[in-house]
Short mmCIF file of C-alpha atoms in Angstrom, two decimals:
data_model
loop_
_atom_site.label_atom_id
_atom_site.label_comp_id
_atom_site.label_asym_id
_atom_site.label_seq_id
_atom_site.Cartn_x
_atom_site.Cartn_y
_atom_site.Cartn_z
CA MET A 1 -2.51 7.46 10.53
CA MET A 2 -3.20 11.10 11.04
CA ASP A 3 -0.92 13.21 13.08
CA ARG A 4 -2.52 13.20 16.53
CA SER A 5 -1.63 16.80 17.19
CA ASP A 6 -3.97 17.79 14.42
CA SER A 7 -7.42 17.82 15.98
CA PRO A 8 -10.43 17.34 13.71
CA HIS A 9 -11.41 20.89 14.50
CA HIS A 10 -8.11 22.22 13.28
CA GLN A 11 -8.60 20.36 10.03
CA PHE A 12 -12.03 21.73 9.61
CA THR A 13 -10.78 25.28 9.78
CA ASN A 14 -8.34 24.38 7.08
CA ARG A 15 -10.97 22.89 4.92
CA ARG A 16 -11.72 25.72 2.57
CA GLY A 17 -10.98 24.78 -0.95
CA GLU A 18 -11.30 26.80 -4.04
CA ALA A 19 -13.32 24.89 -6.56
CA GLY A 20 -11.27 22.37 -8.44
CA GLN A 21 -8.54 22.69 -5.88
CA THR A 22 -7.71 21.01 -2.65
CA ARG A 23 -6.64 22.40 0.66
CA ALA A 24 -3.14 23.62 0.11
CA SER A 25 -2.19 23.90 3.75
CA THR A 26 -3.16 20.51 5.12
CA LEU A 27 -0.97 17.52 5.74
CA ARG A 28 1.08 15.82 3.10
CA PRO A 29 0.37 12.12 2.56
CA ASP A 30 3.83 11.04 3.64
CA ARG A 31 3.06 12.50 7.02
CA ILE A 32 -0.29 10.91 7.50
CA VAL A 33 0.82 7.35 6.77
CA ALA A 34 2.27 5.44 9.66
CA PRO A 35 5.24 3.18 9.11
CA PRO A 36 3.85 -0.20 8.08
CA ASP A 37 5.13 -1.90 11.21
CA ALA A 38 3.20 0.28 13.63
CA PRO A 39 -0.53 0.15 12.96
CA GLU A 40 -2.42 1.72 15.82
CA PHE A 41 -5.74 0.62 14.43
CA ASP A 42 -7.46 -2.56 13.36
CA ARG A 43 -7.05 -2.97 9.61
CA ASP A 44 -9.14 -6.10 9.19
CA LEU A 45 -12.17 -5.23 11.36
CA ALA A 46 -12.91 -8.94 11.38
CA ASP A 47 -15.56 -8.63 14.10
CA LEU A 48 -17.80 -6.39 12.01
CA PRO A 49 -20.43 -7.65 9.58
CA PRO A 50 -19.16 -7.34 5.98
CA GLU A 51 -21.32 -4.35 4.99
CA VAL A 52 -20.45 -2.34 8.06
CA ARG A 53 -16.79 -3.22 7.60
CA TRP A 54 -16.89 -2.07 3.96
CA ARG A 55 -18.49 1.26 4.93
CA MET A 56 -15.89 1.68 7.64
CA TRP A 57 -13.12 1.19 5.10
CA MET A 58 -14.78 3.70 2.79
CA ARG A 59 -14.89 6.22 5.64
CA ARG A 60 -11.22 5.65 6.40
CA ILE A 61 -10.26 6.30 2.81
CA GLU A 62 -12.40 9.41 2.82
CA ALA A 63 -10.71 10.55 6.05
CA VAL A 64 -7.23 10.04 4.63
CA LEU A 65 -8.10 11.89 1.42
CA PHE A 66 -9.78 14.65 3.44
CA ALA A 67 -6.67 15.19 5.51
CA SER A 68 -4.25 15.18 2.63
CA ALA A 69 -3.51 18.11 0.36
CA SER A 70 -1.76 16.05 -2.28
CA PRO A 71 -2.86 12.85 -4.04
CA VAL A 72 -2.73 9.66 -1.99
CA SER A 73 -1.60 6.57 -3.84
CA ARG A 74 -3.41 3.26 -3.95
CA GLU A 75 -0.54 1.70 -2.04
CA ASN A 76 -0.90 4.14 0.83
CA LEU A 77 -4.67 3.85 0.91
CA ALA A 78 -4.37 0.07 1.02
CA ARG A 79 -2.66 0.36 4.40
CA VAL A 80 -5.81 1.51 6.18
CA VAL A 81 -8.14 -1.19 4.86
CA GLY A 82 -8.10 -4.98 5.01
CA PRO A 83 -5.28 -6.62 3.01
CA GLY A 84 -7.70 -8.25 0.56
CA ALA A 85 -9.92 -5.22 0.01
CA SER A 86 -9.82 -3.54 -3.39
CA VAL A 87 -9.03 0.15 -2.99
CA ASP A 88 -10.45 0.81 -6.43
CA LEU A 89 -13.83 -0.68 -5.55
CA LEU A 90 -13.86 1.19 -2.25
CA ILE A 91 -13.13 4.44 -4.08
CA GLU A 92 -15.83 3.66 -6.62
CA ASP A 93 -18.37 3.19 -3.82
CA LEU A 94 -17.11 6.28 -2.06
CA ALA A 95 -17.53 8.30 -5.25
CA ALA A 96 -21.11 7.05 -5.60
CA ASP A 97 -21.66 7.94 -1.95
CA LEU A 98 -20.44 11.47 -2.53
CA ALA A 99 -22.69 12.07 -5.53
CA GLU A 100 -24.92 14.43 -3.54
CA ARG A 101 -22.03 16.16 -1.77
CA PRO A 102 -20.40 19.38 -3.00
CA TYR A 103 -17.07 17.58 -3.38
CA ASP A 104 -15.93 14.42 -5.08
CA VAL A 105 -13.03 12.02 -5.42
CA ALA A 106 -10.74 12.94 -8.29
CA ARG A 107 -8.13 10.68 -9.84
CA VAL A 108 -4.81 12.45 -10.25
CA SER A 109 -1.77 10.82 -11.74
CA THR A 110 -1.43 7.66 -9.65
CA GLY A 111 -3.53 8.71 -6.68
CA TRP A 112 -6.74 10.34 -5.52
CA VAL A 113 -7.77 13.60 -3.86
CA LEU A 114 -10.98 15.11 -2.57
CA ARG A 115 -11.97 18.18 -4.51
CA THR A 116 -14.84 20.65 -4.29
CA LYS A 117 -17.03 20.47 -7.39
CA VAL A 118 -16.49 23.20 -9.94
CA ALA A 119 -20.14 24.32 -9.71
CA TYR A 120 -19.44 25.65 -6.23
CA ALA A 121 -16.58 27.89 -7.32
CA PRO A 122 -18.53 31.21 -7.16
CA VAL A 123 -20.06 30.30 -3.80
CA ILE A 124 -16.70 29.42 -2.31
CA ARG A 125 -15.08 32.54 -3.68
CA ALA A 126 -17.89 34.71 -2.31
CA ALA A 127 -17.75 33.47 1.25
CA ALA A 128 -14.49 31.69 1.99
CA ASP A 129 -11.11 33.22 2.48
CA VAL A 130 -9.52 31.19 -0.29
CA ASN A 131 -6.87 33.78 -0.96
CA GLY A 132 -5.46 33.08 2.47
CA GLN A 133 -4.49 29.61 1.36
CA GLY A 134 -4.18 30.00 -2.37
CA LEU A 135 -0.91 29.50 -4.14
CA HIS A 136 0.19 33.11 -3.56
CA LEU A 137 1.84 33.26 -6.93
CA SER A 138 2.24 36.26 -9.15
CA GLN A 139 1.31 36.17 -12.78
CA PHE A 140 4.97 35.91 -13.68
CA ASP A 141 5.43 33.01 -11.25
CA ILE A 142 2.58 31.24 -13.02
CA ALA A 143 4.14 32.00 -16.40
CA VAL A 144 7.41 30.42 -15.29
CA LEU A 145 5.51 27.46 -13.88
CA ALA A 146 3.74 27.05 -17.22
CA ALA A 147 7.07 27.21 -19.05
CA ILE A 148 8.42 24.48 -16.80
CA ALA A 149 5.28 22.40 -17.35
CA TYR A 150 5.60 22.60 -21.13
CA HIS A 151 9.38 22.36 -21.43
CA GLN A 152 10.33 20.06 -18.58
CA PRO A 153 12.95 18.98 -17.73
CA ILE A 154 14.34 22.50 -18.05
CA THR A 155 17.16 24.40 -16.32
CA ARG A 156 17.15 28.01 -15.12
CA GLU A 157 19.33 28.70 -18.14
CA GLY A 158 16.60 27.27 -20.38
CA LEU A 159 14.00 29.44 -18.67
CA LYS A 160 16.21 32.44 -19.20
CA ASP A 161 16.20 31.70 -22.93
CA ILE A 162 12.42 31.62 -22.92
CA PHE A 163 11.81 34.78 -20.88
CA GLY A 164 14.83 36.77 -21.97
CA LYS A 165 15.86 37.43 -18.41
CA ASP A 166 17.21 35.61 -15.39
CA ILE A 167 14.67 33.66 -13.38
CA SER A 168 15.53 34.26 -9.76
CA ARG A 169 16.33 31.49 -7.33
CA GLU A 170 13.61 32.89 -5.07
CA LEU A 171 10.98 32.38 -7.75
CA ILE A 172 12.10 28.78 -8.29
CA GLY A 173 12.18 28.43 -4.50
CA ARG A 174 8.58 29.67 -4.20
CA LEU A 175 7.40 27.07 -6.71
CA ALA A 176 9.43 24.31 -5.05
CA GLU A 177 8.20 25.30 -1.58
CA ARG A 178 4.63 24.74 -2.74
CA ASP A 179 5.67 21.37 -4.16
CA LEU A 180 4.56 22.49 -7.62
CA ILE A 181 7.98 21.66 -9.05
CA ALA A 182 10.79 19.30 -8.11
CA THR A 183 14.36 18.79 -9.25
CA GLY A 184 14.77 16.53 -12.26
CA PRO A 185 17.81 14.92 -13.88
CA ARG A 186 20.94 17.07 -14.13
CA ALA A 187 21.49 18.77 -17.45
CA PRO A 188 24.57 17.49 -19.30
CA ARG A 189 26.22 20.89 -19.20
CA ARG A 190 29.04 22.58 -17.31
CA GLY A 191 28.33 22.41 -13.62
CA ALA A 192 25.61 19.79 -14.12
CA PRO A 193 22.79 22.24 -13.32
CA TYR A 194 19.51 20.96 -11.98
CA THR A 195 16.55 20.71 -14.27
CA PHE A 196 13.06 21.32 -12.95
CA VAL A 197 9.97 19.22 -13.48
CA THR A 198 6.37 19.57 -12.31
CA THR A 199 4.90 17.36 -9.61
CA ASP A 200 1.59 15.67 -8.88
CA VAL A 201 0.72 18.62 -6.66
CA PHE A 202 0.95 20.78 -9.77
CA LEU A 203 -1.58 18.56 -11.52
CA VAL A 204 -3.94 18.77 -8.54
CA ALA A 205 -3.60 22.52 -8.18
CA PHE A 206 -4.54 23.06 -11.79
CA GLY A 207 -7.15 20.35 -11.89
CA ILE A 208 -5.61 18.21 -14.60
CA GLU A 209 -5.03 14.48 -14.58
CA THR A 210 -1.87 14.28 -16.67
CA LEU A 211 0.46 16.70 -18.46
CA ARG A 212 -1.35 15.89 -21.68
CA ASP A 213 -4.33 17.81 -20.38
CA LEU A 214 -2.33 21.03 -20.59
CA PRO A 215 -3.81 23.24 -23.30
CA ASP A 216 -2.36 22.36 -26.67
CA ARG A 217 0.50 24.70 -27.46
CA GLU A 218 -0.30 24.99 -31.15
CA GLN A 219 -3.93 25.80 -30.44
CA LEU A 220 -2.90 28.46 -27.93
CA ALA A 221 -0.62 30.00 -30.51
CA ASP A 222 -3.33 29.92 -33.16
CA ALA A 223 -5.69 31.69 -30.79
CA GLY A 224 -3.06 34.35 -30.19
CA LEU A 225 -2.78 33.37 -26.53
CA ALA A 226 0.83 32.27 -26.66
CA ALA A 227 3.93 32.93 -28.64
CA PRO A 228 4.29 30.22 -31.29
CA MET B 1 42.40 -19.30 -25.72
CA THR B 2 43.22 -16.53 -28.07
CA ALA B 3 42.89 -12.89 -27.09
CA ALA B 4 42.43 -11.71 -30.64
CA PRO B 5 38.87 -10.93 -31.66
CA LYS B 6 37.41 -13.55 -33.87
CA PRO B 7 37.01 -12.40 -37.42
CA LEU B 8 33.42 -11.62 -38.18
CA SER B 9 33.05 -14.65 -40.40
CA GLN B 10 33.69 -17.02 -37.49
CA VAL B 11 31.11 -15.52 -35.18
CA PRO B 12 27.81 -17.36 -35.53
CA THR B 13 25.24 -14.91 -36.80
CA ILE B 14 21.53 -14.55 -36.41
CA ALA B 15 19.58 -15.07 -39.58
CA ARG B 16 16.73 -12.83 -40.56
CA ALA B 17 13.25 -14.26 -40.94
CA PRO B 18 12.48 -15.47 -44.46
CA ALA B 19 11.75 -12.58 -46.79
CA TRP B 20 8.16 -13.73 -47.34
CA VAL B 21 7.36 -12.83 -43.71
CA SER B 22 6.14 -9.34 -44.42
CA VAL B 23 3.10 -7.17 -43.96
CA ALA B 24 3.33 -6.37 -47.68
CA ASN B 25 2.48 -10.01 -48.43
CA ALA B 26 -0.60 -10.01 -46.25
CA HIS B 27 -3.74 -9.28 -48.17
CA ALA B 28 -6.52 -10.86 -46.12
CA PRO B 29 -6.98 -10.59 -42.35
CA GLU B 30 -5.98 -14.22 -41.83
CA ASP B 31 -2.77 -13.57 -43.80
CA LEU B 32 -1.71 -11.04 -41.16
CA ALA B 33 -2.27 -13.60 -38.40
CA PHE B 34 -0.19 -16.11 -40.34
CA HIS B 35 2.68 -13.70 -40.91
CA SER B 36 2.76 -12.53 -37.30
CA GLY B 37 2.80 -16.15 -36.15
CA ALA B 38 5.74 -16.87 -38.42
CA ALA B 39 7.56 -13.75 -37.24
CA LEU B 40 7.05 -14.62 -33.57
CA ALA B 41 8.17 -18.23 -34.07
CA HIS B 42 11.34 -17.00 -35.73
CA LEU B 43 11.84 -14.45 -32.97
CA HIS B 44 11.51 -17.21 -30.40
CA GLY B 45 14.46 -19.00 -31.98
CA VAL B 46 16.46 -15.78 -32.00
CA SER B 47 15.67 -15.06 -28.34
CA VAL B 48 17.43 -18.24 -27.23
CA PHE B 49 20.42 -17.74 -29.55
CA ASP B 50 23.60 -18.60 -27.70
CA GLY B 51 25.64 -15.41 -28.07
CA LEU B 52 22.77 -12.96 -27.69
CA PRO B 53 23.17 -10.65 -24.67
CA GLN B 54 19.54 -11.01 -23.66
CA ALA B 55 19.38 -8.41 -20.89
CA LEU B 56 21.03 -5.81 -23.10
CA TRP B 57 18.71 -6.69 -25.96
CA ARG B 58 15.66 -6.18 -23.76
CA ALA B 59 17.09 -2.96 -22.34
CA ARG B 60 17.61 -1.53 -25.83
CA LEU B 61 14.16 -2.60 -26.94
CA ALA B 62 12.83 -0.97 -23.77
CA LEU B 63 14.47 2.26 -24.88
CA CYS B 64 12.81 2.00 -28.31
CA ALA B 65 9.48 1.20 -26.66
CA ALA B 66 9.83 4.14 -24.28
CA GLU B 67 10.64 6.42 -27.18
CA SER B 68 7.50 5.40 -29.03
CA CYS B 69 5.39 5.76 -25.87
CA VAL B 70 6.77 9.26 -25.36
CA LYS B 71 5.98 10.11 -28.98
CA LEU B 72 2.53 8.66 -28.50
CA VAL B 73 1.70 11.24 -25.84
CA GLY B 74 2.97 14.05 -28.06
CA ARG B 75 6.22 14.78 -26.22
CA GLN B 76 9.34 15.94 -28.01
CA GLU B 77 11.95 13.80 -26.23
CA ARG B 78 13.78 11.15 -28.23
CA ALA B 79 15.93 8.16 -27.26
CA ALA B 80 18.99 10.27 -26.45
CA ASP B 81 16.97 12.49 -24.10
CA LEU B 82 15.49 9.45 -22.36
CA ARG B 83 18.96 8.04 -21.82
CA ASP B 84 20.17 11.35 -20.41
CA ALA B 85 17.17 11.64 -18.10
CA VAL B 86 17.84 8.25 -16.56
CA CYS B 87 21.65 8.26 -16.59
CA LEU B 88 21.98 11.79 -15.17
CA LEU B 89 19.36 11.26 -12.51
CA ARG B 90 20.62 11.51 -8.96
CA PRO B 91 18.94 9.81 -6.02
CA GLY B 92 15.91 11.71 -4.79
CA ASP B 93 15.38 13.65 -8.01
CA HIS B 94 12.41 13.17 -10.31
CA PRO B 95 13.07 11.62 -13.74
CA GLY B 96 10.61 13.94 -15.48
CA PRO B 97 7.69 12.73 -17.58
CA ALA B 98 9.75 11.14 -20.36
CA GLY B 99 12.40 9.68 -18.06
CA ALA B 100 9.62 8.14 -15.98
CA VAL B 101 8.31 6.29 -19.04
CA PHE B 102 11.78 4.88 -19.76
CA GLN B 103 12.20 3.86 -16.11
CA GLN B 104 8.86 2.10 -16.24
CA TRP B 105 9.87 0.08 -19.30
CA THR B 106 13.29 -0.68 -17.86
CA ARG B 107 11.70 -1.97 -14.68
CA ALA B 108 9.25 -4.06 -16.65
CA VAL B 109 11.89 -5.84 -18.76
CA SER B 110 14.60 -6.29 -16.15
CA ARG B 111 12.90 -8.87 -13.95
CA PRO B 112 11.22 -12.14 -14.88
CA ILE B 113 7.50 -11.74 -15.45
CA SER B 114 5.52 -12.13 -12.23
CA ASP B 115 2.48 -10.48 -10.70
CA ALA B 116 4.72 -8.87 -8.11
CA SER B 117 7.34 -7.47 -10.50
CA LEU B 118 4.72 -5.97 -12.78
CA THR B 119 2.74 -4.55 -9.90
CA ARG B 120 5.89 -2.68 -8.94
CA ALA B 121 6.53 -1.55 -12.49
CA LEU B 122 2.94 -0.42 -13.09
CA PRO B 123 1.77 1.53 -10.05
CA GLY B 124 -1.15 2.96 -12.01
CA LEU B 125 -2.79 -0.46 -12.45
CA THR B 126 -4.38 -2.64 -9.81
CA ALA B 127 -2.87 -5.95 -8.73
CA ASP B 128 -6.10 -7.62 -9.87
CA GLN B 129 -5.87 -6.11 -13.32
CA ILE B 130 -2.31 -7.40 -13.65
CA ARG B 131 -3.09 -10.86 -12.30
CA VAL B 132 -6.07 -11.31 -14.61
CA SER B 133 -4.13 -10.01 -17.63
CA LEU B 134 -1.23 -12.37 -17.06
CA ALA B 135 -3.47 -15.34 -16.28
CA GLY B 136 -4.66 -15.09 -19.89
CA GLN B 137 -8.16 -16.31 -19.25
CA GLY B 138 -10.24 -17.51 -22.11
CA SER B 139 -9.11 -19.00 -25.36
CA GLY B 140 -7.50 -17.28 -28.27
CA SER B 141 -4.02 -16.88 -29.64
CA PRO B 142 -1.33 -15.10 -27.62
CA VAL B 143 -1.75 -12.07 -29.86
CA ALA B 144 -5.52 -12.04 -29.40
CA ARG B 145 -5.02 -12.18 -25.64
CA ALA B 146 -2.52 -9.34 -25.69
CA ALA B 147 -4.94 -7.27 -27.78
CA MET B 148 -7.67 -7.96 -25.22
CA VAL B 149 -5.41 -6.79 -22.39
CA LEU B 150 -4.56 -3.65 -24.33
CA GLN B 151 -8.20 -2.91 -24.97
CA ALA B 152 -9.24 -3.60 -21.37
CA VAL B 153 -6.65 -1.23 -19.88
CA LEU B 154 -7.30 1.51 -22.44
CA THR B 155 -11.06 1.27 -21.95
CA ASP B 156 -10.56 1.86 -18.24
CA ALA B 157 -7.94 4.57 -18.62
CA PRO B 158 -7.56 5.93 -22.17
CA GLN B 159 -4.47 7.94 -21.17
CA ALA B 160 -2.59 4.99 -19.71
CA GLU B 161 -0.96 3.96 -23.00
CA THR B 162 2.42 3.13 -21.50
CA ALA B 163 0.97 0.92 -18.78
CA ALA B 164 -1.39 -0.70 -21.29
CA LEU B 165 1.42 -1.49 -23.73
CA ILE B 166 3.70 -2.86 -21.02
CA LEU B 167 0.95 -5.10 -19.71
CA ALA B 168 -0.03 -6.22 -23.23
CA ASP B 169 3.59 -7.06 -24.08
CA ALA B 170 3.84 -8.91 -20.76
CA ALA B 171 0.68 -10.88 -21.52
CA LEU B 172 2.03 -11.72 -24.98
CA ALA B 173 5.40 -12.83 -23.59
CA LYS B 174 3.73 -14.93 -20.93
CA ALA B 175 1.44 -16.59 -23.46
CA LEU B 176 4.45 -17.36 -25.64
CA GLY B 177 6.23 -18.98 -22.71
CA TRP B 178 8.93 -16.35 -22.32
CA ASP B 179 10.37 -15.46 -18.90
CA HIS B 180 10.75 -11.75 -19.55
CA VAL B 181 8.72 -8.99 -21.12
CA LEU B 182 9.95 -8.26 -24.63
CA PRO B 183 8.78 -4.85 -25.87
CA LEU B 184 7.13 -5.54 -29.22
CA LEU B 185 3.61 -4.16 -29.47
CA ALA B 186 4.90 -0.84 -28.16
CA LEU B 187 7.35 -0.72 -31.07
CA GLY B 188 4.90 -1.46 -33.81
CA LEU B 189 1.56 0.07 -32.85
CA LYS B 190 0.71 3.51 -34.17
CA PRO B 191 -1.25 6.12 -32.18
CA ARG B 192 -4.35 5.55 -34.25
CA ASP B 193 -4.09 1.77 -33.70
CA LEU B 194 -4.64 2.33 -29.99
CA ARG B 195 -8.03 3.84 -30.72
CA GLN B 196 -9.14 0.68 -32.53
CA ARG B 197 -11.28 -1.97 -30.85
CA ASP B 198 -11.84 -5.71 -31.09
CA ASP B 199 -11.09 -7.15 -34.55
CA ASP B 200 -9.48 -3.95 -35.81
CA LEU B 201 -7.20 -3.76 -32.80
CA ARG B 202 -6.23 -7.41 -33.17
CA GLN B 203 -5.38 -6.85 -36.84
CA ALA B 204 -3.29 -3.83 -35.86
CA CYS B 205 -1.46 -5.99 -33.31
CA TYR B 206 -0.70 -8.66 -35.94
CA ARG B 207 0.68 -6.00 -38.24
CA ALA B 208 2.66 -4.34 -35.45
CA LEU B 209 4.21 -7.64 -34.42
CA VAL B 210 5.45 -8.51 -37.90
CA MET B 211 7.28 -5.19 -37.98
CA ALA B 212 8.45 -5.22 -34.38
CA ALA B 213 9.73 -8.79 -34.59
CA GLY B 214 11.78 -7.80 -37.64
CA GLN B 215 13.20 -4.85 -35.74
CA ALA B 216 13.95 -6.99 -32.68
CA VAL B 217 15.71 -9.62 -34.80
CA GLY B 218 17.81 -6.96 -36.51
CA LEU B 219 18.81 -5.53 -33.16
CA ALA B 220 19.56 -9.00 -31.80
CA ALA B 221 21.86 -9.72 -34.75
CA ASP B 222 23.65 -6.41 -34.28
CA LEU B 223 24.06 -6.80 -30.51
CA THR B 224 25.21 -10.41 -30.84
CA ARG B 225 27.97 -9.28 -33.18
CA ARG B 226 29.00 -6.40 -30.91
CA ALA B 227 28.82 -8.55 -27.77
CA ALA B 228 31.06 -11.18 -29.39
CA HIS B 229 33.61 -8.47 -30.07
CA LEU B 230 33.37 -7.11 -26.53
CA ARG B 231 33.82 -10.57 -25.06
CA ALA B 232 36.77 -11.16 -27.36
CA VAL B 233 38.63 -8.03 -26.28
CA ALA B 234 37.78 -8.49 -22.59
CA PRO B 235 40.96 -10.53 -21.86
CA LYS B 236 43.07 -7.59 -23.07
CA LEU B 237 41.78 -5.36 -20.32
CA ARG B 238 44.12 -5.04 -17.38
CA ALA B 239 41.96 -2.86 -15.12
CA LYS B 240 40.72 -4.38 -11.91
CA GLY B 241 37.02 -5.05 -12.22
CA ALA B 242 37.19 -5.04 -16.00
CA GLU B 243 35.50 -8.40 -16.23
CA GLN B 244 32.57 -7.18 -14.22
CA ALA B 245 32.46 -3.97 -16.23
CA VAL B 246 32.12 -6.03 -19.40
CA ALA B 247 29.31 -7.97 -17.78
CA LEU B 248 27.55 -4.69 -16.94
CA PHE B 249 27.93 -3.44 -20.49
CA LEU B 250 26.28 -6.65 -21.64
CA THR B 251 23.19 -5.95 -19.53
CA ARG B 252 22.68 -2.17 -19.61
CA ASP B 253 21.64 0.08 -22.45
CA ALA B 254 24.06 2.84 -21.45
CA LEU B 255 26.49 3.57 -18.62
CA ALA B 256 28.04 6.76 -17.39
CA PRO B 257 31.55 6.13 -16.07
CA SER B 258 30.44 7.35 -12.65
CA ILE B 259 27.59 4.82 -12.60
CA LEU B 260 29.97 2.11 -13.77
CA ALA B 261 32.38 2.99 -10.96
CA LYS B 262 29.59 2.90 -8.41
CA ASP B 263 28.10 -0.38 -9.58
CA LEU B 264 31.33 -2.33 -9.62
CA GLN B 265 31.78 -4.42 -6.51
CA ALA B 266 35.53 -4.40 -6.97
CA GLY B 267 35.51 -0.64 -6.50
CA MET B 268 36.92 1.72 -9.10
CA SER B 269 37.51 5.45 -9.14
CA ASP B 270 35.54 7.61 -11.55
CA ARG B 271 38.81 8.33 -13.33
CA ALA B 272 39.66 4.68 -13.73
CA ALA B 273 36.14 3.98 -14.96
CA ARG B 274 36.48 6.78 -17.51
CA ARG B 275 39.81 5.36 -18.69
CA LEU B 276 38.31 1.90 -19.00
CA CYS B 277 35.44 3.26 -21.08
CA ASP B 278 37.86 5.13 -23.36
CA ARG B 279 39.96 2.01 -23.73
CA LEU B 280 36.88 0.01 -24.71
CA VAL B 281 36.00 2.65 -27.27
CA ASP B 282 39.56 2.47 -28.68
CA LEU B 283 39.19 -1.27 -28.96
CA GLY B 284 35.91 -0.76 -30.80
CA ALA B 285 34.06 -2.77 -28.16
CA VAL B 286 31.70 -0.06 -26.90
CA ARG B 287 30.52 3.23 -28.36
CA GLU B 288 30.24 6.66 -26.88
CA LEU B 289 26.56 7.32 -27.34
CA THR B 290 26.10 11.06 -26.88
CA GLY B 291 28.76 12.71 -29.05
CA ARG B 292 29.43 15.09 -26.15
CA ASP B 293 32.79 16.00 -24.63
CA SER B 294 31.50 15.72 -21.11
CA PHE B 295 28.73 13.74 -19.42
CA ARG B 296 29.50 10.98 -21.82
CA LEU B 297 27.52 7.78 -21.91
CA TYR B 298 28.85 4.47 -23.14
CA GLY B 299 27.12 1.39 -24.46
CA VAL B 300 27.61 -1.66 -26.66
#
């Protein structure tokens, strides 16, 4: 369920996505899913004819994805449709439904998000205030994020070795605040320091499905774009 | 009952498959099928061997399988890193990409095969996909069915190698009448094998299984010997909860003393757990697996 305090209008004002990205400032999926014991809506919709019911379920999934900034898992989506309904088929139909729309359903890691189509990137940049809700990260922040993505799980000490200088707690905090990174297993070293790993939100923000879609390190080095 | 460890010669041992079971002896496609059948039949006998610590065996094979899955996606982590990722993980933290693969395999092998247990272990696949794969519709040998499952998952999601291999190994185990997933295909298949289709993929699976079954039998023989020794020294241990600790060592790939202390119902301090681990190492019953001075991990 969506947080009632969030009116549809409020969501609409939030709904400005840079192409290939989702709305960074909207609700997180864990906040839009009600505890399983308290459904305030009819999951089954048994009184509706099958086709209408199916469309209704599709709309619900679209609504949940619309309201969420990070990927929503199949398990969570299954809570808003009938117990027997296949989320995958519903998503497939929804994707077909959205073919003419400027946004589509993208599969990320183990969930889905709504994303504006890349073709609209210049249009969105020209007219929408995407900077206001962008990631607000400096180039160096992004470089550290990339280092974490490639070398995860990695400690601050490990990052220091890569960059030749201390990586501040604030920088790590900025990345963590945006849910781009999370804490991983402790490193087996004095003080058991945290390691950092990237999250699903990171994949969404950079429009990749898995970590394997990161540019190949060797190719980057060959092209002179990265230190070997 | 004697407390002294039995000399090696008295411990029943697991025999290797006959030497003629080998990929090198397979020249025609049907030869490969024959050899993989022989290897699996021999493995079946090994899997019910009396002294084999089955859960530990599966856990170790899961580690090997996770390592090859991690290699498959071009990551640098090796078995020791996977162990660290999972053993040094604290509640609420993320295991990282490689640790997640190991966790997935561990989950898959630790419970008896069922639609529900695999649905939990494979969140990326649909319940339908899992049910259909395990139901093993259509005819064909267990290996052919597993190859079909592998192909079906990879056709849908070419990057879901880990999930595909777990489900294929589950389908194979189910078709062979085993209760638990035994990681085999994941051990033997090469990256380029996963790009094969139909007959070629099935041939690759036959070849992989001959090799993987050999590896699994070798590991079973080794663990059976080590487990016999651990069981033999167990009566010498005076620590409270030692019996349960031994039981844990016979089911888990690796334990940190702190995890051991936490998982013992009898209750044990971290210090006592560390002493118990050191004592077991002195007795030659478990090994320290990391070679580190701190954050040590122990296992049979």
